[in-house]
Tab-separated table of N, CA and C in Angstrom:
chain	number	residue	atom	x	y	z
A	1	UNK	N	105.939	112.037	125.969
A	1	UNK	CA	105.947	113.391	125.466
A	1	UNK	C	104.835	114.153	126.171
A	2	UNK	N	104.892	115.492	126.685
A	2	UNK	CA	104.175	115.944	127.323
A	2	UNK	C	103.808	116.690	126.376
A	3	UNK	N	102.167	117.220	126.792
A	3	UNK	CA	101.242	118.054	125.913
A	3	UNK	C	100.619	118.890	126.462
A	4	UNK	N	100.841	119.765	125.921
A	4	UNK	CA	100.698	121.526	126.963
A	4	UNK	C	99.078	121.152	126.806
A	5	UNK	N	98.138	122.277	127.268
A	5	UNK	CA	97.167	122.436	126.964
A	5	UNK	C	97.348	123.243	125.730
A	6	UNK	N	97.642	124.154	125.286
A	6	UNK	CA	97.685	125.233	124.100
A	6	UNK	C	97.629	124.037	122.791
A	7	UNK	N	98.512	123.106	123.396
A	7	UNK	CA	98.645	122.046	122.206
A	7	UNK	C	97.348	121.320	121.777
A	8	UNK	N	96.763	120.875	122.457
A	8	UNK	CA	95.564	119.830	122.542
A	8	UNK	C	94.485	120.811	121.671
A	9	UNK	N	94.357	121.974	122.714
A	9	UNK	CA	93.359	122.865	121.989
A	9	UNK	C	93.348	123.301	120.661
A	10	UNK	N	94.528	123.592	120.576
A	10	UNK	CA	95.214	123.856	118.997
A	10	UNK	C	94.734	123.010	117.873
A	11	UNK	N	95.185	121.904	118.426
A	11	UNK	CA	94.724	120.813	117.415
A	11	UNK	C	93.331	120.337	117.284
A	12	UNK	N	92.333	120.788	117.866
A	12	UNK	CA	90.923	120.214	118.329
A	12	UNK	C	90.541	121.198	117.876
A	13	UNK	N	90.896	122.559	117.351
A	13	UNK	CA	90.086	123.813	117.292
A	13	UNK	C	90.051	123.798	115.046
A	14	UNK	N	91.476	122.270	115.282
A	14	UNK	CA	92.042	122.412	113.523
A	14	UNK	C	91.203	121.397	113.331
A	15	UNK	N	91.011	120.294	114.285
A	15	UNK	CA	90.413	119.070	113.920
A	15	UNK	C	89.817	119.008	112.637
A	16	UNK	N	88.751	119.590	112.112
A	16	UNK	CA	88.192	119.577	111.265
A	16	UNK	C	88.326	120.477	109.723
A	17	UNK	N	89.663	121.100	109.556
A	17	UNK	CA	90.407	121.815	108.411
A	17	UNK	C	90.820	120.536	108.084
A	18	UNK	N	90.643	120.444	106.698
A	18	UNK	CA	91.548	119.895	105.259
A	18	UNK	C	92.627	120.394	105.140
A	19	UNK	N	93.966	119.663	106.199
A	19	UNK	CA	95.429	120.003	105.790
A	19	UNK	C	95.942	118.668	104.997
A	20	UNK	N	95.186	117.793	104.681
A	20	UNK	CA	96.382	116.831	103.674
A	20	UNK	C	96.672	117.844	103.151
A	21	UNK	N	98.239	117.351	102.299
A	21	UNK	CA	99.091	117.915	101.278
A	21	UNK	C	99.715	119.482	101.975
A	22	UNK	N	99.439	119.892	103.269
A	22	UNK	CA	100.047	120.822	103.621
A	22	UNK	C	101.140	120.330	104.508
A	23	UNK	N	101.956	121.258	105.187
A	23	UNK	CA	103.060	121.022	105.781
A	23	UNK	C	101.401	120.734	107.540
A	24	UNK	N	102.538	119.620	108.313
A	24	UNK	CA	101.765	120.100	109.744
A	24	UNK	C	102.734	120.598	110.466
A	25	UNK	N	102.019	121.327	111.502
A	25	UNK	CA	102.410	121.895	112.399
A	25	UNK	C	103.746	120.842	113.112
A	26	UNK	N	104.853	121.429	113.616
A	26	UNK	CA	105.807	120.648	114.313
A	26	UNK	C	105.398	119.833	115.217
A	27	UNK	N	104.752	120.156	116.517
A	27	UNK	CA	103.884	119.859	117.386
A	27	UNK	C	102.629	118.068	117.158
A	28	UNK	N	102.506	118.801	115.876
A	28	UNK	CA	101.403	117.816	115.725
A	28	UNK	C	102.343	116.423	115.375
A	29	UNK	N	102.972	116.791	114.249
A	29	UNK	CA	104.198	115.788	114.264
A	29	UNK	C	104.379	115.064	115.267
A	30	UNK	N	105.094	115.756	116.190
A	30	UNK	CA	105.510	114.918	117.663
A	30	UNK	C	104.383	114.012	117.967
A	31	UNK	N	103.016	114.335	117.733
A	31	UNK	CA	101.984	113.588	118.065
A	31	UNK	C	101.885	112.185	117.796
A	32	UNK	N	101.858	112.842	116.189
A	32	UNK	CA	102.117	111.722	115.267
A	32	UNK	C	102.995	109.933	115.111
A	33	UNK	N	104.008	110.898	115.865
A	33	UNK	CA	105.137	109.789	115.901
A	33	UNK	C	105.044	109.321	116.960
A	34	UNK	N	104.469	109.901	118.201
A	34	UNK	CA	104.397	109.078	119.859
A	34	UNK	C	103.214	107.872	119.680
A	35	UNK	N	102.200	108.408	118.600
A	35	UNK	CA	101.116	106.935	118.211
A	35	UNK	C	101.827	105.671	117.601
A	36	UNK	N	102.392	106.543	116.242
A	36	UNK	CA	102.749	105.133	115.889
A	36	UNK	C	103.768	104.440	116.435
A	37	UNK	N	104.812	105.254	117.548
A	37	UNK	CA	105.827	104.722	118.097
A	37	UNK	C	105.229	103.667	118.984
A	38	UNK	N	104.340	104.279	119.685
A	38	UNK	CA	103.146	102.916	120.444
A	38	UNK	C	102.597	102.147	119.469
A	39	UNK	N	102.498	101.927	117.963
A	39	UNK	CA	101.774	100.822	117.637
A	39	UNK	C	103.149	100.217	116.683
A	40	UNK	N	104.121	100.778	117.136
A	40	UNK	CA	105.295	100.095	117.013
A	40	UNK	C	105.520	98.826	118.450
A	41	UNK	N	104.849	97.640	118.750
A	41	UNK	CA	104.963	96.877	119.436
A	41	UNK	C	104.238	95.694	119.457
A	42	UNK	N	104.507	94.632	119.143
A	42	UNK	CA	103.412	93.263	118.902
A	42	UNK	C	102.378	93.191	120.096
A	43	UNK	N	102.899	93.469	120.980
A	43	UNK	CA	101.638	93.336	122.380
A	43	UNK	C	101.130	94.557	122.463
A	44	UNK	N	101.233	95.414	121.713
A	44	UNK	CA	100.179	96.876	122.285
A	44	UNK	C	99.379	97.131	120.689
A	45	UNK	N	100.212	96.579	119.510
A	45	UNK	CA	98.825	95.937	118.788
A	45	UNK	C	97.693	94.942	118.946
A	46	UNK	N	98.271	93.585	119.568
A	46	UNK	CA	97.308	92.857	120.390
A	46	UNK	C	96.378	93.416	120.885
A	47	UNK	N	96.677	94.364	122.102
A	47	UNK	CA	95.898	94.839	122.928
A	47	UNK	C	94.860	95.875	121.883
A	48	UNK	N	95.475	96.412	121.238
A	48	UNK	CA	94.569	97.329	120.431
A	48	UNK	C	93.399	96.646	120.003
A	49	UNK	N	94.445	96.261	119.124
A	49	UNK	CA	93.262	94.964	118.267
A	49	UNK	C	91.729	94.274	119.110
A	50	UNK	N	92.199	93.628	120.051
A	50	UNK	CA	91.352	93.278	121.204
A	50	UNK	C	90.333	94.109	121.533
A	51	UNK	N	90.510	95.500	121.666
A	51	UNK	CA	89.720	96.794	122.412
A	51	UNK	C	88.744	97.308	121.349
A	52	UNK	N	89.099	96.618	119.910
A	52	UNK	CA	88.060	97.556	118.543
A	52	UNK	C	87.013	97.282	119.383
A	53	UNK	N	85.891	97.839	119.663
A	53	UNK	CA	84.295	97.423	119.553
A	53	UNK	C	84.323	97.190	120.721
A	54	UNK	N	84.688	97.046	121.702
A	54	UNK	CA	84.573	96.463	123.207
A	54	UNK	C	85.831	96.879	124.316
A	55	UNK	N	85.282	96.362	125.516
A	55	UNK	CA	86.242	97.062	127.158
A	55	UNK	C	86.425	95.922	127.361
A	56	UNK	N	87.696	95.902	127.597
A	56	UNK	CA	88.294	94.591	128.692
A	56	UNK	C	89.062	94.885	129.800
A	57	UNK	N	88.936	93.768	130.505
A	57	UNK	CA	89.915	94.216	131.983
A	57	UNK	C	91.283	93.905	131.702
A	58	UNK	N	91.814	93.833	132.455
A	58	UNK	CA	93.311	93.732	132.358
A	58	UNK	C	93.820	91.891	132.161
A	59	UNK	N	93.255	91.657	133.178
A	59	UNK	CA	93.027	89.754	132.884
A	59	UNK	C	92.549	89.295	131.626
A	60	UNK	N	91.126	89.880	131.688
A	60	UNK	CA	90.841	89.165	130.186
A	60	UNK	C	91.691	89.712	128.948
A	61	UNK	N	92.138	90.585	129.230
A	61	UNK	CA	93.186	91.010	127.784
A	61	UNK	C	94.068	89.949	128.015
A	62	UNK	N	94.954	89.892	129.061
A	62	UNK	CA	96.189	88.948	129.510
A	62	UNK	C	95.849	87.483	128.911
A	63	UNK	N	94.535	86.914	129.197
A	63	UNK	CA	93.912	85.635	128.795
A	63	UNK	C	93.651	85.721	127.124
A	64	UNK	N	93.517	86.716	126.608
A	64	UNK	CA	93.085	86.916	124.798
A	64	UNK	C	94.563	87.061	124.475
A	65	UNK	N	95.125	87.812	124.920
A	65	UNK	CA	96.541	87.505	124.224
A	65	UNK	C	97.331	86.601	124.134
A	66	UNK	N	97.842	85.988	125.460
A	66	UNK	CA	98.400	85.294	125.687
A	66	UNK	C	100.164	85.812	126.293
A	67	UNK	N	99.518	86.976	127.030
A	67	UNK	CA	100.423	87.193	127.819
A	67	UNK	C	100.466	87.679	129.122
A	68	UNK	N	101.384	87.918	130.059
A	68	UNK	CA	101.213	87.897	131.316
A	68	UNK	C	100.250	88.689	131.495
A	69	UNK	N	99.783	88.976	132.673
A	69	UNK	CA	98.947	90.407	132.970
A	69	UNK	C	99.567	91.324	133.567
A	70	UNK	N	100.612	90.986	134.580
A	70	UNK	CA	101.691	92.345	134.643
A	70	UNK	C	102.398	93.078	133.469
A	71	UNK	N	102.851	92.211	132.381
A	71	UNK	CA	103.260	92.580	131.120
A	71	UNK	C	102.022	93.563	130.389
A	72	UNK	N	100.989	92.941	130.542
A	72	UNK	CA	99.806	93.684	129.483
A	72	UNK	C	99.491	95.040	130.582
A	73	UNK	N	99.511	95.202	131.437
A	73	UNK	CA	99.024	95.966	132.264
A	73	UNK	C	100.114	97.264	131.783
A	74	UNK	N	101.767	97.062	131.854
A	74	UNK	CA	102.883	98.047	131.865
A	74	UNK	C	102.111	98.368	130.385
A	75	UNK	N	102.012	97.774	129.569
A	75	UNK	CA	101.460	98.498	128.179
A	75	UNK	C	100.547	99.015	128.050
A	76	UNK	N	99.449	98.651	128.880
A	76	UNK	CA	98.253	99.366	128.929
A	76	UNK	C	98.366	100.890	129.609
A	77	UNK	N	99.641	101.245	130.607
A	77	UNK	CA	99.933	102.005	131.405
A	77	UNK	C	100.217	103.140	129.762
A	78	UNK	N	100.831	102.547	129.494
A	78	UNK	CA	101.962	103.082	128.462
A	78	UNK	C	101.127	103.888	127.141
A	79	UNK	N	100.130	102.986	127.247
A	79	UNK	CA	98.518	103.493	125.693
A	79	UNK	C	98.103	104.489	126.702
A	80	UNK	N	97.642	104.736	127.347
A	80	UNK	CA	96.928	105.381	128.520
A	80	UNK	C	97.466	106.540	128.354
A	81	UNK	N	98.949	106.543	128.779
A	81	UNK	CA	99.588	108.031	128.664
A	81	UNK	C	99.630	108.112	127.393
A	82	UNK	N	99.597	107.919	126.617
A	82	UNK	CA	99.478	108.153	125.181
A	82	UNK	C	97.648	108.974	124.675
A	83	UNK	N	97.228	108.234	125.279
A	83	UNK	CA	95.825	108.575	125.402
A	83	UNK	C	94.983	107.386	124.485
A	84	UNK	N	95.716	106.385	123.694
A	84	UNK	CA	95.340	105.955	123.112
A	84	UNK	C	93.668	104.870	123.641
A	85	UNK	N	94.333	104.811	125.077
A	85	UNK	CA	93.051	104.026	125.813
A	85	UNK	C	92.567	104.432	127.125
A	86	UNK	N	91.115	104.280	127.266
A	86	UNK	CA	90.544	105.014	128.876
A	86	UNK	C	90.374	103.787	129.552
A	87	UNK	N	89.929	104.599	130.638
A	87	UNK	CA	89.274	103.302	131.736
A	87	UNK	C	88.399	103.829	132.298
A	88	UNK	N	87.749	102.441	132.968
A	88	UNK	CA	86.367	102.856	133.427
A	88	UNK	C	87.066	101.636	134.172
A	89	UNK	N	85.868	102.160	135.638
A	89	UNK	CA	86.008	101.275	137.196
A	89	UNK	C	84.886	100.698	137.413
A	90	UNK	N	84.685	99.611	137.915
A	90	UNK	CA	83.449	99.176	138.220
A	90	UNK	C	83.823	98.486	139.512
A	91	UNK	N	83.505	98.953	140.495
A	91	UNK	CA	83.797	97.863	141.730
A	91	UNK	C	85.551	98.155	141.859
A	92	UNK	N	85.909	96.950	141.855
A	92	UNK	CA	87.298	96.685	142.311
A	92	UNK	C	88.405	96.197	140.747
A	93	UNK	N	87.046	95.888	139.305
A	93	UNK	CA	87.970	96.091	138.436
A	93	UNK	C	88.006	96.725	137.362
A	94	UNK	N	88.966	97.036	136.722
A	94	UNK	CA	89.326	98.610	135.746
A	94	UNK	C	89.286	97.649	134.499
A	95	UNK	N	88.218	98.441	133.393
A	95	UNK	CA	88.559	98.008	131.905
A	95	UNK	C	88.659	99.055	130.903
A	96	UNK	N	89.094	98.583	130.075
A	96	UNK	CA	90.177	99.465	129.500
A	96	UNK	C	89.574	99.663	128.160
A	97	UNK	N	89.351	100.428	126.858
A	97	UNK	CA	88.310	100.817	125.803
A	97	UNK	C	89.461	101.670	125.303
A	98	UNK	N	89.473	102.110	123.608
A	98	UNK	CA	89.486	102.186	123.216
A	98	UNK	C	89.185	104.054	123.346
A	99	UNK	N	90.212	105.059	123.312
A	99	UNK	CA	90.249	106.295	123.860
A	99	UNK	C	88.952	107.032	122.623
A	100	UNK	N	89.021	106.696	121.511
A	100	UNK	CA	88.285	107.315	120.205
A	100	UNK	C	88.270	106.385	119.305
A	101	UNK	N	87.275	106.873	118.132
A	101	UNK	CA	87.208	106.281	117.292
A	101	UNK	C	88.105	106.303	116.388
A	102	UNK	N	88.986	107.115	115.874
A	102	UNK	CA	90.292	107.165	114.965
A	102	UNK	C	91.153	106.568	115.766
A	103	UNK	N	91.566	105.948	116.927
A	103	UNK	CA	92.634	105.037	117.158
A	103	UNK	C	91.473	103.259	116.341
A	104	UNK	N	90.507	103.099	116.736
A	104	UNK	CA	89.873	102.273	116.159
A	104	UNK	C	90.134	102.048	115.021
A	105	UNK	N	89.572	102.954	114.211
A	105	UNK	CA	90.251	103.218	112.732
A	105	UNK	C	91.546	102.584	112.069
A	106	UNK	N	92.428	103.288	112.954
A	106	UNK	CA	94.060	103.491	112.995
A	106	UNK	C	93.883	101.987	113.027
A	107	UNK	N	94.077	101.075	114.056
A	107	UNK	CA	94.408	99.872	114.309
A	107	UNK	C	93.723	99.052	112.959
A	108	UNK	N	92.694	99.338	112.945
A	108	UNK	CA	91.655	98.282	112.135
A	108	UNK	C	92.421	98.526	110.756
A	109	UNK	N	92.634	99.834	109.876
A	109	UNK	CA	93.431	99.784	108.797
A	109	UNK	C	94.680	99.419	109.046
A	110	UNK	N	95.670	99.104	109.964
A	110	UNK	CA	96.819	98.499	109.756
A	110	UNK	C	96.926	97.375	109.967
A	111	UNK	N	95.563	96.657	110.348
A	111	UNK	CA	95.463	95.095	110.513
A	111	UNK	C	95.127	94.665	109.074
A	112	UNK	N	94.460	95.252	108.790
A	112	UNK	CA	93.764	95.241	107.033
A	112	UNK	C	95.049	95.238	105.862
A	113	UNK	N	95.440	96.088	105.841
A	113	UNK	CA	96.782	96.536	105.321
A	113	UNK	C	98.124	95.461	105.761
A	114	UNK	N	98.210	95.048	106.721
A	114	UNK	CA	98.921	93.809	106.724
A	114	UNK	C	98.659	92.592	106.639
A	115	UNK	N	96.988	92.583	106.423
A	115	UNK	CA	96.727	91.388	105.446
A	115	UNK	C	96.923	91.226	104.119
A	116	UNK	N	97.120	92.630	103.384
A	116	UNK	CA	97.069	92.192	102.030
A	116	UNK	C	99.129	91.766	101.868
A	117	UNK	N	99.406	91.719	102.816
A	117	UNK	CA	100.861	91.007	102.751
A	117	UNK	C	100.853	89.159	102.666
A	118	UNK	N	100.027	88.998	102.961
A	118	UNK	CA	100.006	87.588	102.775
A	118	UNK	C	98.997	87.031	101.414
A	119	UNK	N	99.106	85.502	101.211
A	119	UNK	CA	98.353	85.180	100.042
A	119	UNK	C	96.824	85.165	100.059
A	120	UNK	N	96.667	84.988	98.979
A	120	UNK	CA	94.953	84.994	98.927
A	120	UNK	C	94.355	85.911	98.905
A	121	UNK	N	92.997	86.531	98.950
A	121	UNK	CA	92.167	87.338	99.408
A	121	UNK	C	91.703	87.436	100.533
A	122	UNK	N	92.390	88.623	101.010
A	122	UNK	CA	92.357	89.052	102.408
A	122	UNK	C	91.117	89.123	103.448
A	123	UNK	N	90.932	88.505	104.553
A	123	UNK	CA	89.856	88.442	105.425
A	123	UNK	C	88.783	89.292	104.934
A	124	UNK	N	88.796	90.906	105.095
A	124	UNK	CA	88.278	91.615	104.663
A	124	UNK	C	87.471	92.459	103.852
A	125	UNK	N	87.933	91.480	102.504
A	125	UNK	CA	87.446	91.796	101.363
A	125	UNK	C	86.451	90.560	101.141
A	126	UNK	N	86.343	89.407	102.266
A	126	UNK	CA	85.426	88.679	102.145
A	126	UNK	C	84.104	88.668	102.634
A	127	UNK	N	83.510	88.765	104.220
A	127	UNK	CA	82.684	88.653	104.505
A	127	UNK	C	82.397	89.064	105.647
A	128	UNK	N	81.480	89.147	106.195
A	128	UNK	CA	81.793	89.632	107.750
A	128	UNK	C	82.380	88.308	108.978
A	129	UNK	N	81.771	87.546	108.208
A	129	UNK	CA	82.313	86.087	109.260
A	129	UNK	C	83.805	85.996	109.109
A	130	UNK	N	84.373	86.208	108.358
A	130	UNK	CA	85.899	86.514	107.849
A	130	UNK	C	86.630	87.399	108.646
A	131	UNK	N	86.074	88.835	108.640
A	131	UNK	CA	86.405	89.369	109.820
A	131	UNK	C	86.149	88.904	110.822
A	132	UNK	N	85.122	88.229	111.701
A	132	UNK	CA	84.906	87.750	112.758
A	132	UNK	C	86.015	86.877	113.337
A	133	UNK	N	86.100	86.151	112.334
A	133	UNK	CA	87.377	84.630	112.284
A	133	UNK	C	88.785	85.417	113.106
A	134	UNK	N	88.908	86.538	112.185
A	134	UNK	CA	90.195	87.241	112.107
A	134	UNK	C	89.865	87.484	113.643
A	135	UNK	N	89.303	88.331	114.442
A	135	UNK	CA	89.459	88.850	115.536
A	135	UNK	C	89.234	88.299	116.800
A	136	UNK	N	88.468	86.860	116.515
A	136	UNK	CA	88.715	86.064	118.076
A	136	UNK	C	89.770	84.619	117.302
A	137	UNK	N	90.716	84.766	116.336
A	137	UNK	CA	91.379	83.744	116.284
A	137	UNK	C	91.474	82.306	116.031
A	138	UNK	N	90.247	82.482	115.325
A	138	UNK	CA	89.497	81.349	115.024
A	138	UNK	C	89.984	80.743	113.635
A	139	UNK	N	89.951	79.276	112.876
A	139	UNK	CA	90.755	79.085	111.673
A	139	UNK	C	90.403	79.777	111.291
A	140	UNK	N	91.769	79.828	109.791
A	140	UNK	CA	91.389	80.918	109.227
A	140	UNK	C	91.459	82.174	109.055
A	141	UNK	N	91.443	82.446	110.417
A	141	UNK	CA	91.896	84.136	111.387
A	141	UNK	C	93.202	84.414	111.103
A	142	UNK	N	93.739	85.316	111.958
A	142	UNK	CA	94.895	86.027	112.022
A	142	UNK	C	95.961	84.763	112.787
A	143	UNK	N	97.338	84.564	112.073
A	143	UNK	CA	98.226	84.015	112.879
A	143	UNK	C	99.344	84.466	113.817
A	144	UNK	N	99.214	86.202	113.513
A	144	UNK	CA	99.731	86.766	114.192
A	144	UNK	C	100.951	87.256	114.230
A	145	UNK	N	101.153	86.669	113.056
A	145	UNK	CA	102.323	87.183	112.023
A	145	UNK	C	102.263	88.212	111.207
A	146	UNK	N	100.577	88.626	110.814
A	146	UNK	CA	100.498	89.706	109.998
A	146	UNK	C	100.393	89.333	108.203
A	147	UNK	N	100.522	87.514	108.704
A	147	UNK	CA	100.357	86.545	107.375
A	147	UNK	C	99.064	85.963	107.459
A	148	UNK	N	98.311	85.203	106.338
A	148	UNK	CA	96.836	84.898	106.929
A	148	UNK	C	97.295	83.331	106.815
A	149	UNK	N	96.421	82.679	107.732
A	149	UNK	CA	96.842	81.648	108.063
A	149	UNK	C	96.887	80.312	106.601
């Protein structure tokens, strides 16, 4: 979906108005739905997930996920135009961060939120080592199902 400039500005100039409970703008909508249509995908949540708090290259994402790196790369292409993720160059390789802090957000509450789908008391509501577990995959952690292990 392409985004005029009038659009961007528009919305950056509202950024900070209290519209819950109002209608939004059409526009913004479209916005709306091109994010979550991107976090409509098991490997570009991965990748999200991966990017909270830290930059990775394209390999080491490929190596944390457990999927190709041409595969992670077309998705990373794909967040990018979305805006969801930047890059930065260093030398000869590109890593990839996390565009803002409300995609951070975004990801981190729907990882949260699909823990309380499974049994027990959810990572989250336990400890910080709990979260820790959860995000490098460690027992205990996330199985990746969106169930806790």
């Amino acid at each position: 979906m392409a985004r005029s400039t009038t659009t961007v500005y528009y919305l950056r100039m509202n950024a900070d108005s209290d519209t819950r409970g109002g209608r939004l703008p059409d526009d913004q909508v479209g916005l709306v739905v091109e994010v979550f249509r991107m976090l409509a995908d098991a490997t570009r949540v991965q990748v999200l997930w991966a990017l909270v708090g830290r930059e990775m290259s394209v390999n080491d994402l490929a190596t944390h996920i457990g999927k190709p790196a041409p595969s992670v790369s077309q998705h990373l292409a794909k967040l990018r135009m979305a805006r969801l993720v930047r890059t930065r160059r260093e030398g000869t390789t590109i890593y990839y961060n996390l565009d803002n802090d409300h995609i951070a957000q975004l990801v981190t509450d729907a990882v949260y939120n699909a823990e309380h789908a499974g049994p027990g008391v959810p990572g989250h509501h336990r400890d910080t080592a709990g979260i820790a577990r959860l995000r490098v995959g460690e027992p205990g952690g996330s199985t990746g199902t969106g169930r806790r292990a």
